[in-house]
Every structure is written in structure tokens, then in C-alpha cells.
């Protein structure tokens, strides 16, 4: 049943797009026709770190731990980290791959152009969460299925947000710098170090990760606010102890600390520009483990320099990997890292298992868990609309 | 009444201590009328002092009580110069009545200094932890030692949770990469873990230990605690932590160990090479309690060997830590100077607590009972 409706939607979509021959329509069916598939995975390379941990499945060398499983079934599995430019390894395999597995930590940017070239492509799987590195509209128009491992690293990201909140409000990093530099100057840290207790923390977005964050914040006795498209049901709101803020711009000036917890969509791209940053309290602390492009890069750097932002921390940038001269590396009072929060060993094991499960369903013609779909039968998941 | 009792105990203590009778009377805790000489030893802020009007904990801020003290006719001297025979503190030892010290820049009140301090009656700690004072000598001399119990317990518990996360999630190499122009996810991710599901043991479950356990609860860890005293079942259930009567039996179960005991004769050097070896290989240790609870070199060696996979804390011995202290340079550490209990929020609380106790001292009133560390010749239970 799933196959038929997928096929019908694919036909409809292609009928309207008018650009591709009928043969490629049939090859876009999600559920694999029998036969060996070409599966390509783009992950980050580990080099000397690969051998240090047998559970390190998320890197190229670890290949999600599914190489043997795939090859024993007769499929072809190619894994690379080389993803940029017309001559890269990924580009060579675009024309004939059936499935592309990508990951936010080293994202393969799946543009409309690449989608056009990928005549056999049926399925785009995100090993992790967040599929904005894919042109979702183009994928939908092309009848592709896009899915991610919903829930696989939500706890990981929420923990990491707590870490960055504490690092910024308690002014940890200047202290660590002193310790490793042979210095000792308590005042240079203490003059702007605060407890988290009693502060007002607002989360922009209260989906899975936002709620897990609010739960972890609860014993810290803060004033918790949340803004979202949807209000939580009263039971959950009471349990979490957070107040709903319907109007984002009304919430911002109330917050000592703001945490970004939305996906990157057409609506959220550049949401935090110079004007919106100016609406925040002077000295606001911002944590963004969501997506770099939700922020105006230069506006954030300027605000850190002026002190309008008292501290900015996160593991997401645009683009990724971020270039050597990205301003967020050097702006004052930052707590940045490369994109790591959702790729702890624990998270890798969960999203590797999720990818394996979805590949199995794909081979068997079965549906994925409903919440994993990002693009299905020409439609985008609600959070991306 | 309290004044009389203090006097009687003081005489008793001094009869045995061989000090002159005149100094016995000057040891009465509660101030005879008249101007007092109060000395405070804090850290200096220099250019940072004027950046924040609430920055009361530094020399320049002087706990915000200068005007209040001087308007009552008392003398208030504040300094950061505390080490050696020619330091500023030493000059005032012979005649000061009250010495206010702070763990973040501790004035080491030795038996020798106590002997010289003929007018000294009261030692106040602006913060918590009075191990920088020779408490036995203070007790023998009939002094009162008190600290602002509870003033920064939340601060320290928050900071411990932060350091747990920094170590388990392998944050610092990532930060270093970002600020150095690098990008190598694998170099971080190969040894980065979620806190969820790990076994965390706290050595000591007093005020700070309990606040930590409460903050750990939503992280869904396996929580263990070791203490002299078992919590009452209600509280145990609430925190979700299991009692471990035997410390050495608890250690090998833990992925993460947090130190939450005071520094006492019993806990000094508690974590030596042997005890560290009892921990899991790759254990993470957080110590915001006192540096001297650990054997400094044993910790450095274990970090180098990998037996300790990460060590973080804000306490050292001595403080300030010298430039060449091994903990500055050992791998996988999350150290800072002693800051966790001296956030602006904590400073305001302990400054208020010091002011309150000085007020009671001037008026001859008792302190809140939990503040006493040495009273009438006896040490508080956690130091016995």
C-alpha cells in the first residue's frame, strides 16, 4: 500500500515538473525494487581517533557499524568525508546512488542541482536530527523521501545546552584560561560571574529538545519561559514549570538567557538579526545548538563586541565546517565548539541503530516510524512548513 | 547569658593554655563596648572593581560594610597582602579583634599567628570552609570561628554540575579548536559521552552534595552517595540517590566521582594513589571542595596515565596556586582558580551574613547555630 501511494505521488509530482523522462519517475519509488542498492554515506573523518574507541561508529572509518550488514546483503556501501566542490568524492557517486546518508556534523549539502543529477536517488537519510542541509523543497518536488532519526540525540543536545548556559553565566572560560596560563586572578572572573539560580531563561522553541532542556533546568530554580508555535498542554506546562510566551519579541526583553531550539526553516533563517538582538536585554546570554543560520552571523559578532550580548555559545555555524576566519571563533565571551553536541558516542550508537532500522524497512518496503519523515510524498513535515 | 558562658569557657581554656590572664578577658567573644579593630583579607580587583557595583567580595568592595562599620566608630582595614612575616596582615595581627577571611584568597591563620593576636576574639569566614584556620589552635585559645553557612552552597553545586558536563561531554578540546581556527569533530567525539545513564557518586552528601543530587536528578543517572550519615528515607527517595556506607566499595561503581566533604584531619589526603586506583579506569573526578583532600601528584600522575580521564575543580593547595602547580598542565583537566563560591550572587549573600554576625557580635547576641565552626573550645561535628 505504501508503495502504490508513493508511486502515485511521484508520478503526479513529475507530471507537473515536466523535466524528467518517465523512466526516472519509476526509479524514484521509495521502496526498493529488488536488487543491490548503492548506498553512500558522508561522515566526518576520524583518522588516528578511529581506533581509539570501538564504539566510534559515527565517523567515516566507523561507517555507522553497518558495512558488514549491508555488504552481506549484496548492497554497495561507499563512505566518504569529501563533500565539497564539483570534483569531490560525493559528486562522483551522485549520478547513480540510491540512498544518501548524511549527518549534520559534516553536512553534505544536497542542493537542487545535485538532486537533479541524482537519477537513481530515492531516499535521503539524516544520521542525527535536522535536515536543513538538504533543499527540502527540491527533494519534495523530485518525489524523494527524506527522513531523520527523530529523538536520537535530543538528550545529548539538551545536556549540552545546559553546559553552555552554565559556562556562560558562571564565566568559566576566563578562569580556565588563567589556570592553564599560570595565572591567578579571582576578581577578573568573579566581577561578572553569576549563579544560574533566579535568572530568567527563555527557550525559543519547545519541541523535543526544548522540553528536555526545561526539565533539566527545573531544579535550578530559574524563571522559565518558552515560545513556540504550539502551547504545551497544561499538565506538561505545570510539570515543567515554564510559562508560555505567545509573542517572541515580548519574551526577549524579559530574558537573562535565551536558548534557541528551533529547526532551520525558511521561517527561521536569519530570525535573529540586528534588530531582534537589540530587543534582548543588554548583556543577554545566548545559547544556540540549533542551527547557525538562524542567527545573522555578523550581527552576533558585533553584539558580542559591543556587550549587547554578554555571552554567546553553541556548536552550530554556517557553513560547516566553519572557515578559519569565521568571526564567532574570535568574538569576546564566546563558548563555541565545532558541531559535536549530537554526536557523542551515546548519540552515535542511537542514530546508527536508527539508520540501520530505516534501511531495513526501505529494503523490505515497510513504512518508517511516522515521526522520522521530513519529506514524504511531496510534503514537508509541519515544522518545516 | 551567652556572654557569661563565653567568658567562663574562655577562662577554662586559657587556664590550660598558659596564656596571661589579661588576654583571657580580651578573648571574650562578645565585644566589650568600644571601638573594635576589624581586619578583612580578600582578593584584589584592581581594574575590575569599578566594573560592577555589586562586586562586594573584593578588597575594593570590602563586603560593602565600610560605611556601616566606620559610622559606629570601628576601625576597618582591608587587604589582600597575606603571606610572609612582612605582609600587611601580619602588621595588624597583634591588635585586631576580628579577622574576616575568605576561602578564595585564604589568610592562613596558623597557631603562631593566633598566639601573636592578643586582642583576637572572632574569626569570620566570608564564605564556607574554615580549614585555612588552625581550628584546634583556635579552640585552645578560646576563639570563636564562624562562617556564613549556606551562603554559597547553590553556587558550588551549580559549578560542580557544570564541570561534570564539561568533562563527560569533552567540551574543552572543542572550545580550543574553535578559538584556534580548527575543525575536527572526531578529535572530540571519540571520547565524548552523554551524562545520561552514567553512575555518579558524591563523596559527602551535606548541603552542597544534596543540592548537587537534586540538580542531577533530571539527567537520569544512577546516583550514589557516601556520607558519615545516611539521609532520611524521604529525602533519599526525593533525590533518588542510594546510600553507600563503604567509600571504597562505592568508588569502583562510579563513572563520575564528586568530592563534597570539608577539609578536616580525616579527609586531608583522602584521595591518595591507592584510593585513586580503586576508581574505574577512566573515572571523571570533580573537586570543588578542597585541594588538599587529594594527593596533588597522584592526581597529576593518574591524569597522565589515563586512570583519571578527566579532573576538574576550582580548589588547589595552596591558594593562590603557584605558576608551576601540576594541575595546571596535566591532560584532560577543567581547572579554574577558586571562584565557584564567589559569584556576585554568592558575594552578596556572604557579605550580608558577615554583616549580620558582626552586628550580633557588637550586641552580644548568638550567631545562627549552624554558623559556628569553633565555639567555646569545641569544633563543629564535621571537623571532629
XYZ file of C-alpha atoms in Angstrom:
769
model
C 0.000 0.000 0.000
C 2.791 2.415 0.901
C 4.474 1.680 -2.412
C 1.465 2.423 -4.509
C 0.715 5.790 -2.959
C 4.381 6.779 -3.094
C 4.444 5.853 -6.746
C 1.279 7.792 -7.474
C 2.549 10.916 -5.721
C 5.830 10.598 -7.513
C 4.026 10.391 -10.862
C 1.857 13.376 -10.040
C 4.842 15.442 -8.981
C 6.791 14.578 -12.059
C 3.866 15.149 -14.339
C 3.845 18.734 -13.162
C 7.595 19.224 -13.181
C 7.805 18.259 -16.835
C 11.540 17.898 -16.865
C 12.404 14.274 -16.350
C 11.766 11.212 -18.537
C 9.248 8.664 -17.306
C 11.914 6.058 -16.547
C 13.358 8.168 -13.750
C 9.899 8.534 -12.190
C 9.769 4.821 -11.605
C 13.261 4.835 -10.254
C 12.181 7.371 -7.595
C 9.914 4.846 -5.877
C 10.934 4.913 -2.288
C 10.718 1.306 -1.532
C 13.495 -0.537 -3.165
C 12.785 -2.740 -6.082
C 14.633 -5.973 -5.558
C 18.336 -5.893 -6.255
C 21.502 -4.448 -4.969
C 21.435 -0.804 -3.951
C 24.183 1.794 -3.965
C 24.296 3.480 -0.597
C 26.592 6.412 0.047
C 27.327 7.841 3.488
C 29.002 11.190 4.144
C 30.511 11.450 7.659
C 33.426 13.165 9.333
C 36.823 11.511 9.166
C 38.481 10.296 12.369
C 41.977 9.391 11.202
C 44.005 8.469 14.286
C 40.958 8.758 16.568
C 39.065 5.965 14.846
C 40.971 3.174 16.501
C 40.693 4.646 19.990
C 37.105 3.610 20.637
C 35.331 0.541 19.243
C 32.003 2.327 19.698
C 33.069 5.230 17.474
C 30.579 4.396 14.737
C 29.741 7.911 13.530
C 32.932 8.574 11.603
C 33.902 7.519 8.090
C 36.024 4.720 9.459
C 33.194 3.504 11.723
C 30.659 3.813 8.895
C 27.739 3.538 11.366
C 28.779 -0.049 12.024
C 26.623 -1.285 9.122
C 29.147 -2.124 6.424
C 29.141 -5.849 7.016
C 25.363 -5.929 7.300
C 24.879 -4.055 4.021
C 27.531 -5.865 2.023
C 26.351 -9.291 3.184
C 23.004 -8.449 1.597
C 24.698 -7.597 -1.666
C 24.479 -3.817 -1.441
C 27.251 -1.394 -2.294
C 28.266 0.929 0.542
C 30.593 3.851 -0.057
C 31.594 6.182 2.753
C 33.429 9.493 2.328
C 34.099 12.778 4.076
C 34.972 14.576 0.827
C 31.781 16.519 0.064
C 32.578 19.980 -1.306
C 33.087 21.140 -4.868
C 32.465 19.624 -8.328
C 35.354 17.157 -8.133
C 34.732 15.752 -4.701
C 34.201 12.077 -3.884
C 30.488 12.599 -3.194
C 29.924 14.226 -6.573
C 31.318 11.138 -8.373
C 28.604 8.952 -6.837
C 25.676 11.342 -7.196
C 24.576 10.078 -10.637
C 23.860 6.508 -9.567
C 23.394 6.308 -5.793
C 20.022 5.118 -4.467
C 20.389 6.244 -0.873
C 22.417 9.096 0.565
C 23.115 9.084 4.289
C 24.289 12.444 5.576
C 24.938 13.891 9.005
C 24.598 17.438 10.413
C 28.087 17.256 11.929
C 29.716 17.231 8.495
C 26.771 18.058 6.277
C 26.565 17.029 2.640
C 24.736 19.993 1.116
C 22.145 18.314 -1.096
C 21.251 21.141 -3.481
C 18.565 21.218 -6.171
C 21.379 20.772 -8.668
C 22.664 17.619 -7.024
C 19.112 16.276 -6.754
C 18.676 16.821 -10.482
C 21.830 14.856 -11.273
C 20.949 12.018 -8.894
C 18.866 9.919 -11.283
C 18.677 6.845 -9.031
C 18.236 8.676 -5.760
C 15.196 7.631 -3.756
C 15.996 8.180 -0.123
C 17.897 10.777 1.892
C 18.599 9.706 5.450
C 19.959 12.066 8.104
C 22.094 10.293 10.690
C 21.091 12.615 13.512
C 18.449 15.348 13.564
C 17.990 18.419 11.388
C 17.771 18.040 7.617
C 18.143 21.656 6.566
C 21.367 20.833 4.687
C 19.048 19.330 2.075
C 16.988 21.526 -0.242
C 13.757 20.093 1.088
C 11.517 21.791 -1.456
C 13.578 20.404 -4.309
C 13.536 16.975 -2.671
C 9.759 17.131 -2.315
C 9.340 18.256 -5.919
C 11.537 15.369 -7.031
C 9.432 12.852 -5.125
C 12.227 11.907 -2.779
C 11.774 10.727 0.773
C 13.793 12.488 3.429
C 13.923 11.031 6.922
C 15.955 11.554 10.078
C 16.433 9.696 13.343
C 13.988 11.735 15.372
C 14.804 11.596 19.078
C 18.242 10.053 18.592
C 20.228 12.865 20.119
C 17.683 15.110 21.799
C 19.001 14.350 25.287
C 22.550 14.932 24.070
C 21.743 18.388 22.743
C 19.702 19.379 25.818
C 22.587 18.385 28.146
C 24.984 20.364 26.016
C 22.752 23.448 26.171
C 22.776 23.194 29.997
C 26.558 23.011 29.866
C 26.817 26.153 27.763
C 24.315 28.072 29.874
C 26.395 27.316 32.975
C 29.710 28.037 31.245
C 28.465 31.476 30.183
C 26.574 32.576 33.305
C 29.327 31.381 35.654
C 32.084 32.868 33.466
C 34.029 29.605 33.435
C 36.255 30.064 30.384
C 38.367 33.039 31.518
C 39.027 31.037 34.700
C 40.187 28.006 32.773
C 42.396 30.174 30.611
C 44.030 31.581 33.737
C 44.580 28.111 35.183
C 46.388 26.832 32.097
C 48.386 30.034 31.706
C 49.933 30.025 35.170
C 47.749 32.897 36.363
C 45.559 33.544 39.388
C 43.157 36.489 39.373
C 39.839 35.686 41.017
C 38.453 39.190 40.509
C 38.976 39.062 36.751
C 36.411 36.229 36.712
C 34.188 36.998 39.693
C 33.220 40.532 38.680
C 30.902 39.088 36.024
C 30.181 35.579 37.314
C 26.646 34.743 38.423
C 24.649 31.809 39.671
C 22.024 30.436 37.311
C 19.515 30.386 40.151
C 16.858 33.049 39.939
C 17.645 34.075 36.375
C 15.027 34.237 33.613
C 15.662 31.668 30.898
C 13.629 31.692 27.695
C 13.630 28.907 25.125
C 12.765 29.842 21.574
C 11.093 26.627 20.561
C 9.812 23.988 22.966
C 9.778 20.843 20.916
C 11.577 17.701 21.968
C 14.893 19.314 22.827
C 13.351 22.447 24.352
C 11.264 20.341 26.742
C 14.190 18.170 27.762
C 16.133 21.351 28.485
C 13.312 22.806 30.578
C 13.160 19.575 32.613
C 16.891 19.804 33.316
C 16.599 23.465 34.253
C 13.820 22.872 36.751
C 15.871 22.170 39.907
C 17.962 25.287 39.279
C 15.030 27.483 40.382
C 15.021 29.833 37.442
C 12.113 31.733 35.938
C 11.369 29.601 32.866
C 9.672 30.946 29.732
C 9.004 29.281 26.385
C 7.930 30.464 22.976
C 6.616 28.025 20.389
C 4.109 27.750 17.539
C 2.150 25.470 19.865
C 1.284 25.867 23.548
C 2.079 22.831 25.710
C -0.837 21.066 27.295
C -1.496 22.423 30.837
C -0.387 19.194 32.541
C 3.041 19.299 30.927
C 3.379 23.040 31.433
C 2.721 22.607 35.137
C 5.174 19.708 35.420
C 7.914 21.646 33.686
C 7.125 24.942 35.403
C 7.553 27.078 32.284
C 5.302 29.926 31.164
C 4.069 30.250 27.578
C 5.037 33.392 25.702
C 2.938 33.782 22.590
C 4.871 36.754 21.286
C 8.590 36.117 20.767
C 9.513 39.795 20.731
C 7.654 40.330 24.004
C 9.542 37.419 25.607
C 13.035 38.503 24.600
C 13.462 41.591 26.813
C 12.448 39.516 29.865
C 15.280 37.029 29.442
C 18.711 36.948 31.046
C 19.402 33.830 28.995
C 17.964 32.772 25.642
C 18.265 29.300 24.153
C 17.480 28.611 20.507
C 15.574 25.361 19.981
C 14.025 25.522 16.530
C 14.861 23.807 13.269
C 16.316 25.884 10.430
C 13.471 26.577 8.027
C 12.545 29.333 5.611
C 10.750 30.999 8.540
C 13.644 30.814 10.986
C 16.566 31.601 8.667
C 18.104 34.884 9.874
C 15.432 35.200 12.562
C 17.939 36.704 14.992
C 19.132 39.720 13.069
C 20.494 43.000 14.421
C 17.020 44.298 15.281
C 15.919 41.221 17.142
C 19.206 41.056 19.063
C 18.634 44.680 20.054
C 15.288 43.692 21.597
C 17.125 41.469 24.085
C 18.329 42.733 27.459
C 21.737 44.322 27.348
C 24.170 41.649 28.441
C 21.906 38.765 27.385
C 23.462 35.302 27.188
C 22.512 33.280 24.115
C 22.963 29.553 23.576
C 22.415 28.190 20.089
C 22.879 24.473 19.432
C 20.121 24.600 16.817
C 21.495 25.958 13.526
C 23.982 28.730 12.826
C 21.941 30.295 10.046
C 19.101 31.144 12.417
C 21.393 33.975 13.515
C 22.805 36.820 11.462
C 26.477 35.946 11.841
C 27.880 39.452 11.784
C 25.121 40.852 13.994
C 26.069 38.308 16.679
C 29.759 39.154 16.422
C 29.024 42.883 16.602
C 26.767 42.439 19.617
C 29.409 40.395 21.447
C 31.893 43.154 20.755
C 29.564 45.887 21.970
C 28.421 43.922 25.009
C 24.771 43.855 23.928
C 25.344 40.096 24.017
C 27.150 39.266 27.277
C 27.992 35.751 26.104
C 27.232 33.549 23.082
C 27.780 29.796 22.992
C 26.905 26.952 20.671
C 28.114 24.204 18.400
C 26.471 25.297 15.155
C 27.749 27.565 12.423
C 27.074 28.363 8.841
C 28.634 26.820 6.895
C 30.072 23.674 8.438
C 32.928 23.056 8.733
C 33.326 26.715 9.546
C 36.195 28.551 7.895
C 39.316 29.545 9.830
C 38.261 33.172 9.822
C 34.644 32.749 10.973
C 34.006 35.728 13.326
C 32.401 33.585 16.019
C 35.767 31.955 16.715
C 37.278 35.218 17.873
C 34.487 37.361 19.282
C 34.729 38.045 23.032
C 32.769 35.986 25.583
C 32.019 33.055 23.301
C 31.661 29.384 24.211
C 31.820 27.877 20.746
C 32.895 24.408 19.639
C 32.626 22.549 16.338
C 29.344 20.703 15.806
C 29.570 17.991 18.430
C 26.643 18.060 20.824
C 24.571 15.464 18.982
C 27.448 13.170 18.104
C 28.562 11.870 21.485
C 29.332 8.151 21.440
C 25.928 7.520 23.064
C 24.149 9.526 20.352
C 26.133 7.916 17.548
C 25.052 4.473 18.698
C 21.418 5.596 18.727
C 21.415 7.230 15.320
C 23.422 4.412 13.745
C 20.807 1.963 15.036
C 18.066 4.231 13.671
C 19.658 4.397 10.221
C 20.042 0.634 10.135
C 16.398 0.220 11.088
C 15.208 2.570 8.360
C 17.406 0.951 5.699
C 15.921 -2.387 6.670
C 12.402 -1.038 6.285
C 13.364 0.512 2.963
C 14.675 -2.808 1.666
C 11.523 -4.562 2.875
C 9.089 -1.937 1.634
C 7.899 -1.004 5.095
C 6.951 2.387 6.491
C 9.311 4.324 8.722
C 8.288 5.464 12.217
C 5.926 8.324 11.415
C 7.855 10.976 13.310
C 11.013 10.268 11.298
C 9.667 11.635 7.990
C 10.850 15.087 6.962
C 9.728 14.853 3.322
C 7.155 12.260 2.364
C 5.085 12.042 -0.776
C 5.823 15.588 -1.821
C 5.033 17.156 1.541
C 7.326 18.695 4.147
C 6.966 17.859 7.844
C 4.978 20.507 9.728
C 7.940 22.139 11.443
C 9.429 22.967 8.028
C 6.268 24.422 6.505
C 23.818 34.756 79.305
C 25.823 33.829 76.249
C 28.333 36.447 77.192
C 28.826 34.956 80.655
C 29.190 31.439 79.303
C 31.708 32.597 76.755
C 33.710 34.239 79.489
C 33.658 31.108 81.685
C 34.754 28.825 78.853
C 37.395 31.266 77.846
C 38.886 31.277 81.322
C 38.825 27.470 81.419
C 40.545 27.215 78.047
C 43.139 29.721 78.985
C 43.886 28.177 82.328
C 45.049 25.194 80.355
C 46.705 27.131 77.557
C 49.169 29.028 79.701
C 48.311 32.462 78.288
C 48.328 35.511 80.532
C 45.179 36.255 82.474
C 44.745 39.701 80.958
C 44.463 38.218 77.482
C 41.822 35.783 78.779
C 39.438 38.640 79.369
C 40.133 40.095 75.968
C 39.193 36.759 74.367
C 35.532 37.096 75.436
C 33.669 36.738 72.210
C 31.123 39.322 72.779
C 32.584 42.714 72.411
C 33.071 44.886 75.404
C 31.835 48.340 74.449
C 34.198 50.454 72.481
C 35.669 50.622 69.055
C 36.889 47.376 67.529
C 39.633 46.768 65.031
C 38.316 44.622 62.224
C 40.595 43.331 59.501
C 39.370 41.733 56.293
C 41.544 39.758 53.872
C 40.041 39.476 50.376
C 41.245 39.240 46.799
C 42.147 42.433 44.979
C 40.133 43.521 41.961
C 42.161 46.417 40.583
C 40.583 47.499 37.304
C 37.661 45.067 37.741
C 36.419 46.723 40.938
C 34.587 49.542 39.224
C 33.004 47.357 36.557
C 30.223 46.127 38.826
C 28.646 47.999 41.747
C 27.678 44.641 43.298
C 31.270 43.433 43.383
C 31.440 43.459 47.180
C 33.728 40.476 47.725
C 36.996 42.126 46.697
C 39.315 44.376 48.699
C 37.901 47.437 46.996
C 34.300 46.327 47.665
C 35.160 45.425 51.268
C 31.892 43.450 51.632
C 30.023 46.730 51.365
C 30.258 47.297 55.127
C 32.886 50.016 55.445
C 30.485 52.881 55.955
C 28.371 50.819 58.357
C 31.399 49.881 60.489
C 33.086 53.272 60.488
C 29.865 55.097 61.323
C 29.752 53.013 64.529
C 33.279 54.069 65.382
C 35.051 50.842 64.464
C 38.300 50.565 62.549
C 38.128 48.537 59.340
C 41.245 47.576 57.456
C 41.066 45.539 54.265
C 43.998 43.991 52.423
C 44.968 41.220 50.025
C 48.568 41.076 51.294
C 48.589 37.951 53.492
C 51.768 35.937 53.018
C 55.078 36.172 54.869
C 56.314 37.919 58.022
C 56.311 41.422 56.487
C 52.884 41.356 54.928
C 50.102 43.845 55.628
C 48.067 41.252 57.561
C 50.970 40.469 59.874
C 51.215 44.155 60.907
C 47.668 44.084 62.255
C 47.744 40.675 63.909
C 48.868 41.962 67.341
C 45.862 44.202 67.958
C 42.959 43.164 65.740
C 39.737 41.985 67.429
C 38.076 40.385 64.434
C 39.625 38.823 61.351
C 37.415 38.264 58.315
C 38.912 35.861 55.799
C 37.672 34.196 52.654
C 38.462 30.806 51.059
C 39.035 32.436 47.670
C 42.178 34.188 48.906
C 42.696 32.485 52.254
C 44.512 34.105 55.141
C 46.269 31.106 56.736
C 45.594 31.630 60.442
C 48.295 29.478 61.993
C 48.843 28.658 65.665
C 51.698 31.133 65.548
C 49.507 33.958 64.308
C 46.857 33.083 66.889
C 49.462 33.333 69.631
C 50.504 36.797 68.462
C 46.925 38.029 68.152
C 46.390 39.194 71.737
C 43.121 41.038 71.056
C 41.662 38.494 68.678
C 38.218 37.202 69.643
C 36.454 36.285 66.457
C 37.393 34.706 63.134
C 34.734 35.055 60.457
C 34.845 33.228 57.123
C 33.179 35.140 54.318
C 32.013 32.031 52.516
C 32.153 28.393 53.612
C 35.061 26.223 54.670
C 37.338 27.359 57.506
C 40.178 24.884 57.084
C 42.608 27.746 56.369
C 42.439 28.374 60.119
C 44.181 26.073 62.598
C 40.905 25.176 64.245
C 42.448 23.222 67.102
C 44.666 26.167 67.992
C 41.694 28.488 67.740
C 39.674 26.246 70.038
C 42.520 26.022 72.547
C 42.816 29.813 72.510
C 39.119 30.240 73.267
C 38.391 31.915 69.951
C 35.116 31.761 68.102
C 35.250 30.743 64.474
C 32.135 31.114 62.351
C 31.297 31.015 58.670
C 28.296 32.054 56.599
C 26.801 28.575 56.336
C 24.603 28.155 53.285
C 25.794 31.349 51.627
C 27.213 29.774 48.524
C 26.009 26.179 48.559
C 23.855 26.608 45.465
C 26.747 28.334 43.691
C 29.107 25.431 44.318
C 26.531 22.778 43.388
C 25.816 24.522 40.049
C 29.510 24.748 39.356
C 30.010 21.040 40.065
C 27.277 20.117 37.602
C 28.908 22.370 35.022
C 32.259 20.656 35.467
C 30.689 17.201 35.290
C 29.168 18.148 31.929
C 32.374 19.753 30.669
C 34.353 16.598 31.396
C 31.873 13.928 30.275
C 30.967 15.789 27.082
C 34.623 16.625 26.311
C 33.846 20.311 25.831
C 37.271 21.921 26.293
C 39.128 20.410 23.317
C 36.200 21.596 21.192
C 36.444 25.119 22.568
C 40.157 25.099 21.974
C 39.626 24.061 18.347
C 37.054 26.779 17.747
C 39.283 29.519 19.095
C 42.307 28.177 17.183
C 40.728 28.096 13.723
C 40.424 24.279 13.716
C 37.591 21.899 12.913
C 37.969 18.243 13.811
C 34.776 16.701 15.138
C 36.321 13.259 15.562
C 39.079 14.569 17.811
C 36.333 15.478 20.296
C 33.617 12.918 19.583
C 35.722 9.802 20.066
C 35.633 10.370 23.835
C 32.508 12.479 24.306
C 29.557 10.998 26.172
C 26.147 11.984 27.432
C 25.743 12.268 31.182
C 22.532 10.250 30.973
C 22.797 6.729 32.288
C 26.181 7.212 33.938
C 26.859 6.368 37.594
C 27.666 9.444 39.650
C 28.863 9.123 43.247
C 29.149 12.013 45.665
C 31.647 11.692 48.478
C 29.770 13.639 51.102
C 26.086 14.478 50.976
C 25.809 17.529 53.174
C 24.256 20.766 51.993
C 26.182 21.000 48.734
C 26.071 17.272 47.981
C 22.280 17.254 48.286
C 21.832 20.316 46.112
C 24.000 18.612 43.501
C 21.942 15.409 43.658
C 18.754 17.431 43.162
C 20.220 19.097 40.081
C 21.430 15.772 38.720
C 18.037 14.114 39.039
C 16.518 15.032 35.646
C 19.642 13.801 33.891
C 18.624 10.190 34.601
C 21.874 8.972 36.045
C 22.493 6.267 38.610
C 23.088 8.337 41.737
C 25.113 7.124 44.732
C 26.207 8.947 47.882
C 28.647 8.248 50.662
C 28.451 10.158 53.941
C 29.007 9.760 57.663
C 25.236 9.963 57.977
C 22.508 8.284 55.944
C 19.815 10.652 54.645
C 16.334 10.178 55.977
C 14.314 7.909 53.666
C 12.051 10.736 52.497
C 14.969 12.802 51.209
C 16.712 9.755 49.769
C 13.597 8.957 47.771
C 13.294 12.555 46.589
C 16.892 12.779 45.369
C 16.805 9.234 44.030
C 20.278 8.515 45.405
C 21.441 5.281 47.015
C 23.471 5.222 50.239
C 26.913 3.672 50.078
C 28.221 3.012 53.556
C 31.662 1.969 52.384
C 33.507 4.600 50.343
C 35.955 2.143 48.833
C 33.077 -0.106 47.751
C 31.343 2.851 46.073
C 34.329 4.107 44.098
C 34.692 1.286 41.539
C 30.989 1.641 40.651
C 31.336 5.274 39.593
C 31.892 6.768 36.170
C 31.987 10.163 37.872
C 33.061 10.988 41.422
C 32.325 14.354 43.055
C 34.049 15.436 46.268
C 31.729 17.159 48.740
C 33.454 16.887 52.100
C 35.114 19.631 54.152
C 38.879 19.517 54.640
C 39.494 18.038 58.066
C 42.163 15.917 59.689
C 40.165 12.895 58.487
C 39.838 13.999 54.875
C 43.286 15.500 54.252
C 44.980 13.363 51.587
C 41.981 11.021 51.497
C 42.373 10.550 47.761
C 45.907 9.234 47.541
C 47.404 6.978 44.882
C 45.790 3.870 46.391
C 42.322 5.314 46.594
C 42.504 6.713 43.075
C 43.484 3.236 41.886
C 40.251 1.877 43.385
C 38.285 4.036 40.945
C 37.288 2.803 37.493
C 39.906 3.336 34.850
C 38.823 6.474 33.044
C 36.951 7.900 36.033
C 35.999 11.587 35.949
C 36.556 13.484 39.196
C 35.143 16.855 40.175
C 36.514 18.547 43.274
C 35.213 21.964 44.306
C 35.716 21.023 47.965
C 39.370 21.487 48.943
C 42.558 20.747 47.039
C 44.297 19.081 49.971
C 41.726 16.292 50.065
C 43.622 14.966 47.041
C 47.256 13.990 46.789
C 48.269 16.576 44.160
C 50.932 14.494 42.454
C 48.818 11.331 42.493
C 46.085 13.187 40.628
C 48.540 14.556 38.066
C 50.058 11.108 37.542
C 46.645 9.491 37.126
C 45.586 12.101 34.559
C 48.780 11.466 32.640
C 48.302 7.692 32.727
C 44.619 7.932 31.844
C 43.433 6.258 35.012
C 41.703 9.575 35.629
C 40.164 10.530 32.296
C 39.193 13.974 33.460
C 39.696 16.077 36.609
C 38.020 19.414 37.203
C 37.670 21.802 40.100
C 38.350 25.231 41.499
C 40.333 24.268 44.571
C 44.060 23.779 44.980
C 46.628 23.640 47.692
C 47.893 26.199 48.389
C 45.865 29.141 47.131
C 46.733 31.095 45.137
C 48.229 28.144 43.261
C 51.826 28.631 42.171
C 52.631 29.026 38.472
C 54.046 25.519 38.309
C 51.242 23.631 40.079
C 50.933 20.332 38.155
C 47.163 20.553 37.921
C 47.501 23.488 35.536
C 49.244 21.366 32.931
C 48.003 17.798 33.303
C 45.874 16.489 30.412
C 42.045 16.427 30.448
C 41.539 18.930 33.225
C 38.854 21.530 33.782
C 40.522 23.688 36.422
C 39.982 27.320 37.314
C 41.117 29.493 40.229
C 38.849 29.361 43.294
C 35.709 31.020 42.002
C 32.658 28.798 42.339
C 31.508 30.241 45.659
C 32.291 33.860 44.854
C 29.839 34.674 42.094
C 28.258 38.101 42.511
C 25.136 36.380 43.893
C 27.195 34.475 46.472
C 29.218 37.536 47.436
C 26.043 39.456 48.231
C 24.859 36.593 50.431
C 28.063 36.101 52.356
C 28.601 39.838 52.756
C 25.113 40.083 54.269
C 25.914 37.121 56.523
C 29.152 38.682 57.744
C 27.374 41.962 58.467
C 24.689 40.108 60.409
C 27.243 38.269 62.533
C 29.244 41.428 63.237
C 26.000 43.078 64.331
C 25.311 40.216 66.732
C 28.901 40.293 67.966
C 28.644 44.003 68.779
C 25.318 43.430 70.537
C 26.393 40.337 72.444
C 23.944 38.071 70.636
C 24.349 34.482 69.499
C 25.027 33.587 65.884
C 22.769 31.210 63.965
C 23.858 27.844 65.443
C 24.814 26.297 62.111
C 27.373 29.074 61.546
C 29.675 28.062 64.402
C 32.810 26.187 63.443
C 34.607 26.681 66.754
C 32.598 27.641 69.820
C 33.593 27.519 73.460
C 36.581 25.299 72.791
C 34.734 22.761 70.642
C 34.930 22.104 66.903
C 31.761 21.657 64.812
C 30.912 17.999 64.241
C 32.077 17.864 60.619
C 35.592 18.817 61.751
C 35.848 16.347 64.610
